[in-house]
Tab-separated table of C-alpha atoms in Angstrom:
chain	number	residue	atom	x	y	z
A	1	UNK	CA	1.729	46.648	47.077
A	2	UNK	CA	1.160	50.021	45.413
A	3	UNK	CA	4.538	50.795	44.943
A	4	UNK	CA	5.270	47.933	43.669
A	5	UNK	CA	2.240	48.240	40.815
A	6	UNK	CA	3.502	51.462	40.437
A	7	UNK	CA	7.305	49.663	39.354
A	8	UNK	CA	5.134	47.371	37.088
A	9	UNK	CA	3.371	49.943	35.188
A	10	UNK	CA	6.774	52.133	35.228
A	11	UNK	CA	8.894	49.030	33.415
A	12	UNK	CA	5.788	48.334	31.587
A	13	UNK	CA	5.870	51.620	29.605
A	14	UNK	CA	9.252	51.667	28.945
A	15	UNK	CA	9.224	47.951	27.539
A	16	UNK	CA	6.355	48.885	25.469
A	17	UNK	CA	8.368	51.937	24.151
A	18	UNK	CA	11.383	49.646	22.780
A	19	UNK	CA	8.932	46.880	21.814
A	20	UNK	CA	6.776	49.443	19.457
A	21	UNK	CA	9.616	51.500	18.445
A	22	UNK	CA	10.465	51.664	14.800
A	23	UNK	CA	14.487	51.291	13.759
A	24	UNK	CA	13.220	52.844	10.579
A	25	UNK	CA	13.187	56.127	12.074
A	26	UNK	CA	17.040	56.256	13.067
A	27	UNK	CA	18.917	56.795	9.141
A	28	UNK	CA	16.855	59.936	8.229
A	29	UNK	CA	19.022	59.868	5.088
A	30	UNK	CA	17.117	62.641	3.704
A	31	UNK	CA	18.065	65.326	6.615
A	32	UNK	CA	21.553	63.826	7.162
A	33	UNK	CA	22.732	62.921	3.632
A	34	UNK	CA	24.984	60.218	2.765
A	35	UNK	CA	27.893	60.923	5.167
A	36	UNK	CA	25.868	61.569	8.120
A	37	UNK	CA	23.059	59.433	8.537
A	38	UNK	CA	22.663	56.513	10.491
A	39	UNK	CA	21.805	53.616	8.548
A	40	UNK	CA	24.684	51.652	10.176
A	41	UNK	CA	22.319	52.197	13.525
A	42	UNK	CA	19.740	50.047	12.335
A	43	UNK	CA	20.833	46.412	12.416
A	44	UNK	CA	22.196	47.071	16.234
A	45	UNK	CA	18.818	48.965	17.120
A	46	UNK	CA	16.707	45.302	15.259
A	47	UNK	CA	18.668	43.097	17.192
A	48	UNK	CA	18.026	45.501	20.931
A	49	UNK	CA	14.577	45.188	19.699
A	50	UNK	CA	13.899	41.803	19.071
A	51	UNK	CA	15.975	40.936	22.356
A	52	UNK	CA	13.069	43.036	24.056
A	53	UNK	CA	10.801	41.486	22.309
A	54	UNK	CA	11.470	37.864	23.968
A	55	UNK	CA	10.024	39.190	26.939
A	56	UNK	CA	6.434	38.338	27.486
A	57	UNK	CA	5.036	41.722	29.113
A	58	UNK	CA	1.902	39.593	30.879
A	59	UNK	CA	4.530	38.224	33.004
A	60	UNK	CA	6.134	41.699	34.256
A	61	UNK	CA	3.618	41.287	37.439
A	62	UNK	CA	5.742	38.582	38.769
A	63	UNK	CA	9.009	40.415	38.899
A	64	UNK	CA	10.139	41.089	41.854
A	65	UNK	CA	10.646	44.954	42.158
A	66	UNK	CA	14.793	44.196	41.566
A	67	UNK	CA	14.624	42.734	38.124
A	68	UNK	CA	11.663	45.380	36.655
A	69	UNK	CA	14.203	48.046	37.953
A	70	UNK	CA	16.923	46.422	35.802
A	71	UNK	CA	14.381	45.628	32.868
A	72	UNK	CA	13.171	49.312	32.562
A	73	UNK	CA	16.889	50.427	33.411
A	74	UNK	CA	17.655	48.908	30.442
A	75	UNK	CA	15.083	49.772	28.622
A	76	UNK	CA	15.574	53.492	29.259
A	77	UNK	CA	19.284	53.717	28.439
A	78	UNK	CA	18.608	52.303	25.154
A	79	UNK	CA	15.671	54.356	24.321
A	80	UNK	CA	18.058	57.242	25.311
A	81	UNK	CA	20.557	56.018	22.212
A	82	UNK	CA	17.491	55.902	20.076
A	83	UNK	CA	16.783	59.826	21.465
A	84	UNK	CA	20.198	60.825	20.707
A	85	UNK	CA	20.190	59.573	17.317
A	86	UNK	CA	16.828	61.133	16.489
A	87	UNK	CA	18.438	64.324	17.860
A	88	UNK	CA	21.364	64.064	16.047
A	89	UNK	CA	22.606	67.758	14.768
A	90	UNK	CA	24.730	67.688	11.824
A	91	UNK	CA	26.076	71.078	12.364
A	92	UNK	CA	26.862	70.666	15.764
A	93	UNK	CA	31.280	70.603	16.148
A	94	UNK	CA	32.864	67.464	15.835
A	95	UNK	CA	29.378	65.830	14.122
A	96	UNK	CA	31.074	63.273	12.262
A	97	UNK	CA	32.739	61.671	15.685
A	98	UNK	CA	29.655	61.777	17.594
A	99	UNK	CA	27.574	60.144	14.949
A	100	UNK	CA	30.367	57.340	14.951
A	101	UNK	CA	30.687	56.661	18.721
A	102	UNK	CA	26.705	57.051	18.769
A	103	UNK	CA	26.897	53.551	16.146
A	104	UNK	CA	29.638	52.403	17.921
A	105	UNK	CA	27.952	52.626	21.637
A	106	UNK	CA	24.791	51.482	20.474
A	107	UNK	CA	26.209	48.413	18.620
A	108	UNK	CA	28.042	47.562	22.161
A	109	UNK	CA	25.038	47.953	24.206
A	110	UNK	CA	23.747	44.853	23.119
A	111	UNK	CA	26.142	42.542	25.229
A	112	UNK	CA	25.206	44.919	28.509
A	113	UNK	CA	21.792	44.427	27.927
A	114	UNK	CA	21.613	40.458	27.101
A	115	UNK	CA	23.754	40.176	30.131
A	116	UNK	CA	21.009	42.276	32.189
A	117	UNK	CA	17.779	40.652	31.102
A	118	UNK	CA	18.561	37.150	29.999
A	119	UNK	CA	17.908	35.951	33.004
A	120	UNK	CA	14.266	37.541	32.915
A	121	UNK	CA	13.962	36.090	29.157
A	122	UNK	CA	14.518	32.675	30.135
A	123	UNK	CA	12.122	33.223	32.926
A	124	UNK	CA	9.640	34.248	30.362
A	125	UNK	CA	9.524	31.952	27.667
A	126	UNK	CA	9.869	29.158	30.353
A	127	UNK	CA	6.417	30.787	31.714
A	128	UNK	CA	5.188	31.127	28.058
A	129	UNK	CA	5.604	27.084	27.032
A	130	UNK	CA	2.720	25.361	27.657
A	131	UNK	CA	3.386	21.738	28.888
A	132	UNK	CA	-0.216	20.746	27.993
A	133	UNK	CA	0.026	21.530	24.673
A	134	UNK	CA	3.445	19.865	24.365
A	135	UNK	CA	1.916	16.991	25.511
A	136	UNK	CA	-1.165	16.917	23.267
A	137	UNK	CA	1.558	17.647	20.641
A	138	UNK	CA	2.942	14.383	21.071
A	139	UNK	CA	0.103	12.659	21.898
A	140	UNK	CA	-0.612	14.059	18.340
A	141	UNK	CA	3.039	12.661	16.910
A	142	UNK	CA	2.609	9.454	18.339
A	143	UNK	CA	-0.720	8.671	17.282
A	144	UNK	CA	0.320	9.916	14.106
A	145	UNK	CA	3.392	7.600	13.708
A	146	UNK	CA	0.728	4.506	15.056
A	147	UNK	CA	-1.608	5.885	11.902
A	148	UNK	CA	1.283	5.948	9.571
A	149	UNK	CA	2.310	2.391	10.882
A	150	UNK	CA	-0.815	1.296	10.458
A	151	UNK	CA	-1.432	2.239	7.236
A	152	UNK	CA	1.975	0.675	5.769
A	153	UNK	CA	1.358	-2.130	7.610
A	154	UNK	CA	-2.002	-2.790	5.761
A	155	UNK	CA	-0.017	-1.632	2.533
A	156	UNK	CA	2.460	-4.389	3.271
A	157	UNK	CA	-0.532	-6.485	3.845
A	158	UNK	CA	-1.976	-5.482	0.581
A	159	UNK	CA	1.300	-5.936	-1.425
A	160	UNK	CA	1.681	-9.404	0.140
A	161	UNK	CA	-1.807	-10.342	-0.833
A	162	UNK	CA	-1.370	-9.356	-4.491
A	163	UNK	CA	2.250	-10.861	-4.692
A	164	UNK	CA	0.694	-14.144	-3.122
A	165	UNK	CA	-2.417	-13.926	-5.930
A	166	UNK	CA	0.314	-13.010	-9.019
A	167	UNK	CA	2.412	-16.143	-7.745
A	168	UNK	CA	-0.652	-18.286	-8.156
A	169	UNK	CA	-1.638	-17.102	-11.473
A	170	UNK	CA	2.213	-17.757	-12.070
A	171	UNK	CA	2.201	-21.271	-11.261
A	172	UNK	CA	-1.110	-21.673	-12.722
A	173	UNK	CA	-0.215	-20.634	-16.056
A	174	UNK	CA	2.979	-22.771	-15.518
A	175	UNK	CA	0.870	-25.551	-14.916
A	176	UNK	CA	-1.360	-24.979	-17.509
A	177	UNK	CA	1.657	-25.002	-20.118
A	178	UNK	CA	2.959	-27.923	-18.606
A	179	UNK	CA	-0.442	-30.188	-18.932
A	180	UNK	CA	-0.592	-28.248	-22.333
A	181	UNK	CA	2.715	-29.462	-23.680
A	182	UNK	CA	2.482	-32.850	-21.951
A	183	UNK	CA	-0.857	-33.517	-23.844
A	184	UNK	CA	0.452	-32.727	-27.113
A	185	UNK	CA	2.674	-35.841	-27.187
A	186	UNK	CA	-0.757	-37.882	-26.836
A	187	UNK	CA	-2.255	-35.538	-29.656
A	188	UNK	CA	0.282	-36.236	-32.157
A	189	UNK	CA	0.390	-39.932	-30.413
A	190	UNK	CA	-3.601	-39.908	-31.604
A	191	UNK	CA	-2.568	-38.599	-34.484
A	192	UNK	CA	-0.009	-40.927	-35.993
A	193	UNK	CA	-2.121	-43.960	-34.908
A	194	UNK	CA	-5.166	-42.756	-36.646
A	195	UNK	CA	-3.506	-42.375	-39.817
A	196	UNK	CA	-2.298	-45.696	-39.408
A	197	UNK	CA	-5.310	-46.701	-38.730
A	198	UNK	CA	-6.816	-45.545	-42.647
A	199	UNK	CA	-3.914	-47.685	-44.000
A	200	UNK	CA	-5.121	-50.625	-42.760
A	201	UNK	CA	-8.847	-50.024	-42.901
A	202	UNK	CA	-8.300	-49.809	-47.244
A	203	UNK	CA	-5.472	-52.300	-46.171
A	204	UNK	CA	-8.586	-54.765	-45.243
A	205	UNK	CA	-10.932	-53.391	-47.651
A	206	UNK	CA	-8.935	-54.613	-50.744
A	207	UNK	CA	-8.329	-58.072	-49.021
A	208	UNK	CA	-11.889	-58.478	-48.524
A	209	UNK	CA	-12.485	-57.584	-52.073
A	210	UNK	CA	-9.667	-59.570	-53.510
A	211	UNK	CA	-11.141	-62.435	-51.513
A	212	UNK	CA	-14.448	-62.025	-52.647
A	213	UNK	CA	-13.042	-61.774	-56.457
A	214	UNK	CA	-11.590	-65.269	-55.534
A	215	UNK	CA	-14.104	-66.588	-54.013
A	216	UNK	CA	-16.128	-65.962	-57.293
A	217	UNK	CA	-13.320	-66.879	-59.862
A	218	UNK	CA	-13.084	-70.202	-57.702
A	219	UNK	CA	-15.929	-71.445	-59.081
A	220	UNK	CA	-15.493	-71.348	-62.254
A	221	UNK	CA	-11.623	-72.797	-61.943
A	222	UNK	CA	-12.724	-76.250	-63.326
A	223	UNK	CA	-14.165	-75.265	-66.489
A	224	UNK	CA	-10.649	-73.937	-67.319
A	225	UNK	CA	-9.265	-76.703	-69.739
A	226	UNK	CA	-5.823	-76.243	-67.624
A	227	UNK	CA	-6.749	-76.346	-64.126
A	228	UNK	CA	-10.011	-79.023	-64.832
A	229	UNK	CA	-8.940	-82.241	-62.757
A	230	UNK	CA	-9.105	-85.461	-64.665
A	231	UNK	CA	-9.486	-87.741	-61.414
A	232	UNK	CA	-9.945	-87.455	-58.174
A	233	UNK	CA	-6.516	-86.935	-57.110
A	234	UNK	CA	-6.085	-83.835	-59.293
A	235	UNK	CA	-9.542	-82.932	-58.044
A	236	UNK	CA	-8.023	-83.130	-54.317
A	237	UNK	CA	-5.582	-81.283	-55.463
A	238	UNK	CA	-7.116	-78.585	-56.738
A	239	UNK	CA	-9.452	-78.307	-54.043
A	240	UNK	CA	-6.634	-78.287	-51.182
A	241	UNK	CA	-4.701	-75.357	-53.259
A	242	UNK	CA	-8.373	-73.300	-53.473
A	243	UNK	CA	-8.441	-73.794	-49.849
A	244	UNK	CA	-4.747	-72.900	-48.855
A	245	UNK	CA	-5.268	-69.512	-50.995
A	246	UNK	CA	-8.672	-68.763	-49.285
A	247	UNK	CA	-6.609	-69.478	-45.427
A	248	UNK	CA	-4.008	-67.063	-46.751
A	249	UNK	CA	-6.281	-64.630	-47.938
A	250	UNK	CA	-8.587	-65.066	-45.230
A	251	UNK	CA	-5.774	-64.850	-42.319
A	252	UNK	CA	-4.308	-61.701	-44.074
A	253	UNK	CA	-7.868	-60.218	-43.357
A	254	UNK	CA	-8.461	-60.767	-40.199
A	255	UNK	CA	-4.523	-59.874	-39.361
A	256	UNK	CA	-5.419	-56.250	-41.474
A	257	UNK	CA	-8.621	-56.227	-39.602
A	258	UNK	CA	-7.150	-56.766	-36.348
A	259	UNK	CA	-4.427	-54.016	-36.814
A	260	UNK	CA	-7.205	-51.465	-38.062
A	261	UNK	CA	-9.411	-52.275	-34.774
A	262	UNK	CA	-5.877	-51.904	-32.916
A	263	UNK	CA	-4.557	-48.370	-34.654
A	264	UNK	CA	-8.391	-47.005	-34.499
A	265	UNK	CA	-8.905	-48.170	-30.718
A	266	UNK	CA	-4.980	-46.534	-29.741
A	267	UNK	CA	-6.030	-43.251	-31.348
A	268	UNK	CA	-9.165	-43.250	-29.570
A	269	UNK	CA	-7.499	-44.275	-26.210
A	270	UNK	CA	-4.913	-41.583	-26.728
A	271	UNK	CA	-7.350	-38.605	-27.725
A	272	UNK	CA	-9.132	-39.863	-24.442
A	273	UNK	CA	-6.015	-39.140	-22.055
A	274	UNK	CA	-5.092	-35.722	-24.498
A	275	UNK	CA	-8.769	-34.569	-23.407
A	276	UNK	CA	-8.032	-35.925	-19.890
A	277	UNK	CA	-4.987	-33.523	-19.723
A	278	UNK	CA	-6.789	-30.851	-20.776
A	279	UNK	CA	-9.471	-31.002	-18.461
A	280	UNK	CA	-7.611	-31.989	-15.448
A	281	UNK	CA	-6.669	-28.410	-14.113
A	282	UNK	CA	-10.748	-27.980	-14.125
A	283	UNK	CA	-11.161	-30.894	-11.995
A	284	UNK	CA	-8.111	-29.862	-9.460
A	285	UNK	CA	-9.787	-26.515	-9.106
A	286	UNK	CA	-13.143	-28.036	-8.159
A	287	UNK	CA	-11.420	-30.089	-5.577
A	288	UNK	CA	-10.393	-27.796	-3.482
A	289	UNK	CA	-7.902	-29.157	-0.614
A	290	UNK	CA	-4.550	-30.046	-1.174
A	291	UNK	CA	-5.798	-33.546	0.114
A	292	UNK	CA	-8.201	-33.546	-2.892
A	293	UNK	CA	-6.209	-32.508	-5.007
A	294	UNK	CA	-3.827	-35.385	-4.656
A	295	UNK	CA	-6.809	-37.999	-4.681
A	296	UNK	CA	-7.991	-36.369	-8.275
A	297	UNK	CA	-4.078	-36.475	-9.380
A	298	UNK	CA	-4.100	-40.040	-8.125
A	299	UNK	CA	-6.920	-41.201	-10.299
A	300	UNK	CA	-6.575	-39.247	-12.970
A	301	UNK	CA	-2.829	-40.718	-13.397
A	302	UNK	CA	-4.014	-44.138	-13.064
A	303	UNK	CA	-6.974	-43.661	-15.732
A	304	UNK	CA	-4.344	-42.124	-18.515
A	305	UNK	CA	-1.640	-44.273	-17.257
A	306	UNK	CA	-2.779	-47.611	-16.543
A	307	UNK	CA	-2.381	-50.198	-19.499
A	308	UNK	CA	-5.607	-50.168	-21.602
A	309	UNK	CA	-7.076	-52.894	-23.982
A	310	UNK	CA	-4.571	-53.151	-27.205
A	311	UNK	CA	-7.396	-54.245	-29.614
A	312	UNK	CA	-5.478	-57.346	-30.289
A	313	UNK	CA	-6.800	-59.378	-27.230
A	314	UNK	CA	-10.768	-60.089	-26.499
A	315	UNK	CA	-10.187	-59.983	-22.431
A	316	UNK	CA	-7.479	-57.849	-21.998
A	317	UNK	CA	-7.183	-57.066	-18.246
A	318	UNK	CA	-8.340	-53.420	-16.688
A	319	UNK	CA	-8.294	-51.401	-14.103
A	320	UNK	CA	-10.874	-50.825	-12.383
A	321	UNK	CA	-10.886	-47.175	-11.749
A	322	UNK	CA	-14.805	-46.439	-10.743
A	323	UNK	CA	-14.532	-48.587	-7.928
A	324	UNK	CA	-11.354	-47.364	-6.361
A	325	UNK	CA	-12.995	-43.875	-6.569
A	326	UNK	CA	-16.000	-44.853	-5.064
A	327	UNK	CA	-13.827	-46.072	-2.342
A	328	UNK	CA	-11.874	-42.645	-2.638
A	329	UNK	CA	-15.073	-40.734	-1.537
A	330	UNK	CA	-14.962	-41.109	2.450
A	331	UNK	CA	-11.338	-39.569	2.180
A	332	UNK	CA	-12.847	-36.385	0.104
A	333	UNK	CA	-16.036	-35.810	2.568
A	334	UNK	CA	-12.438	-36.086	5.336
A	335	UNK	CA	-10.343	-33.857	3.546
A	336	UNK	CA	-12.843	-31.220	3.001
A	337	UNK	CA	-14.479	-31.399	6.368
């Protein structure tokens, strides 16, 4: 057991010495000049280094006494190239070839000493990965990716939500354009019959007055020398004529009347289903349900719809829309429980 510490500390040292050592030492382009220094030493001396430096010293301890021999063997001979370069004598015969197969030599070594210690690398770094941590690491990555799924799925959520509430206010505004456009043919429906509606109100105002300016004229027709009846066949006469002229005048009232009541009651029935149209999307809304939202469509067709009173006739038949709502109300208490 002592020997064998005493092998450890032995390859210890001499890894430490490559590990620590400096390549910046080897050019000494100062002493050797341009032709003689060894600057072309110090990419092969990084790379002995650094394979050196993959060894974990911690782990020299379990080495069998073998491979630390062949560790600090190598070791040693390449801290001897480093020595020789440091040592280099310019003036010494034959300088210039020495300082060439020093490069040379060195720059082999590498493949001798890979193919000595590789073997003891892999042993290290397989000693120096630490499954634990590899496993919190992706414990870490996978939670990570479930976090990042996560959160697009609630983005996804999100996007759907908003497309879902901009496709409402799509139709919506559709719908409102729609009822908007539809109601103006009832406007301008309204419209027209209201203005016919003034003809024939001063229509029946200047019958009424030109049959009240008869009415007064008639009685004074006799005194006329031409129309004054001379018996009582003239005076028949005369009287049957006064009478056909009031009938006329009289039937062209109430006809100008009638069509004035008509025009005036149309307008108002068709300003009542423009202000129906308008309001409708309020009363869908306040519905709720699908299923109450066809009832209100239902009713609210049949009240603009339906065939209402034309003026013309005193018991023109009607609908009878309260009623059928009434009846309508057990199906909205269903559809909204």
């Amino acid at each position: 057991m002592a020997d064998n510490s005493k092998i450890v500390d032995a390859a210890r040292t001499s890894l430490k010495r490559i590990q620590d050592f400096g390549s910046t030492k080897l050019p000494r382009t100062e002493r050797l000049g341009e032709d003689y220094n060894f600057n072309a030493a110090v990419e092969p001396a990084d790379r002995l280094i650094g394979l050196f430096r993959q060894f974990p010293e911690q782990f020299l301890d379990d080495l069998p006494p073998t491979h630390l021999n062949n560790l600090k063997s190598a070791a040693d001979s390449t801290f001897n190239y480093f020595e020789q370069i440091l040592s280099f004598d310019p003036k010494a015969s034959d300088a210039y070839g020495t300082r060439q197969t020093l490069i040379t030599s060195l720059d082999n070594h590498y493949e001798t000493v890979f193919n000595s210690i590789s073997s003891l690398i892999a042993f290290g770094a397989t000693r120096l990965r630490d499954f634990s941590a590899i496993e919190g690491q992706a414990r870490a990555a996978v939670q990570a990716a479930k976090d990042e799924v996560g959160s697009f799925a609630a983005d996804m959520r999100a996007q759907q939500e908003e497309a879902r509430r901009i496709l409402d206010d799509v139709r919506r505004i559709a719908a409102e354009q729609g009822v908007s456009q539809q109601s103006s043919y009832f406007k301008s429906e309204g419209e027209s019959h209201e203005t016919i509606a003034k003809d024939w109100r001063w229509q029946t105002i200047y019958l009424a007055a030109g049959l009240g300016v008869f009415a007064a004229l008639s009685t004074f027709l006799h005194k006329w020398s031409v129309l004054s009846p001379t018996n009582n066949y003239e005076a028949i006469q005369l009287s049957l004529s006064k009478l056909l002229i009031f009938a006329v005048i009289g039937f062209l009232l109430v006809l100008s009347a009638r069509n004035f009541l008509a025009s005036k009651h149309n307008a108002i029935v068709n300003r009542h289903r423009y202000n129906a149209l308008l309001t409708f999307n309020a009363l869908v809304d306040a519905a709720g349900g699908e299923d109450r939202r066809d009832i209100v469509l239902t009713y609210a067709a049949a009240c603009i719809f339906s065939p209402q009173d034309t003026g013309y006739a005193k018991s023109s038949e009607k609908t009878e829309i309260v009623p059928n709502i009434i009846q309508a109300l057990p199906k909205l208490g269903s559809a909204g429980g």
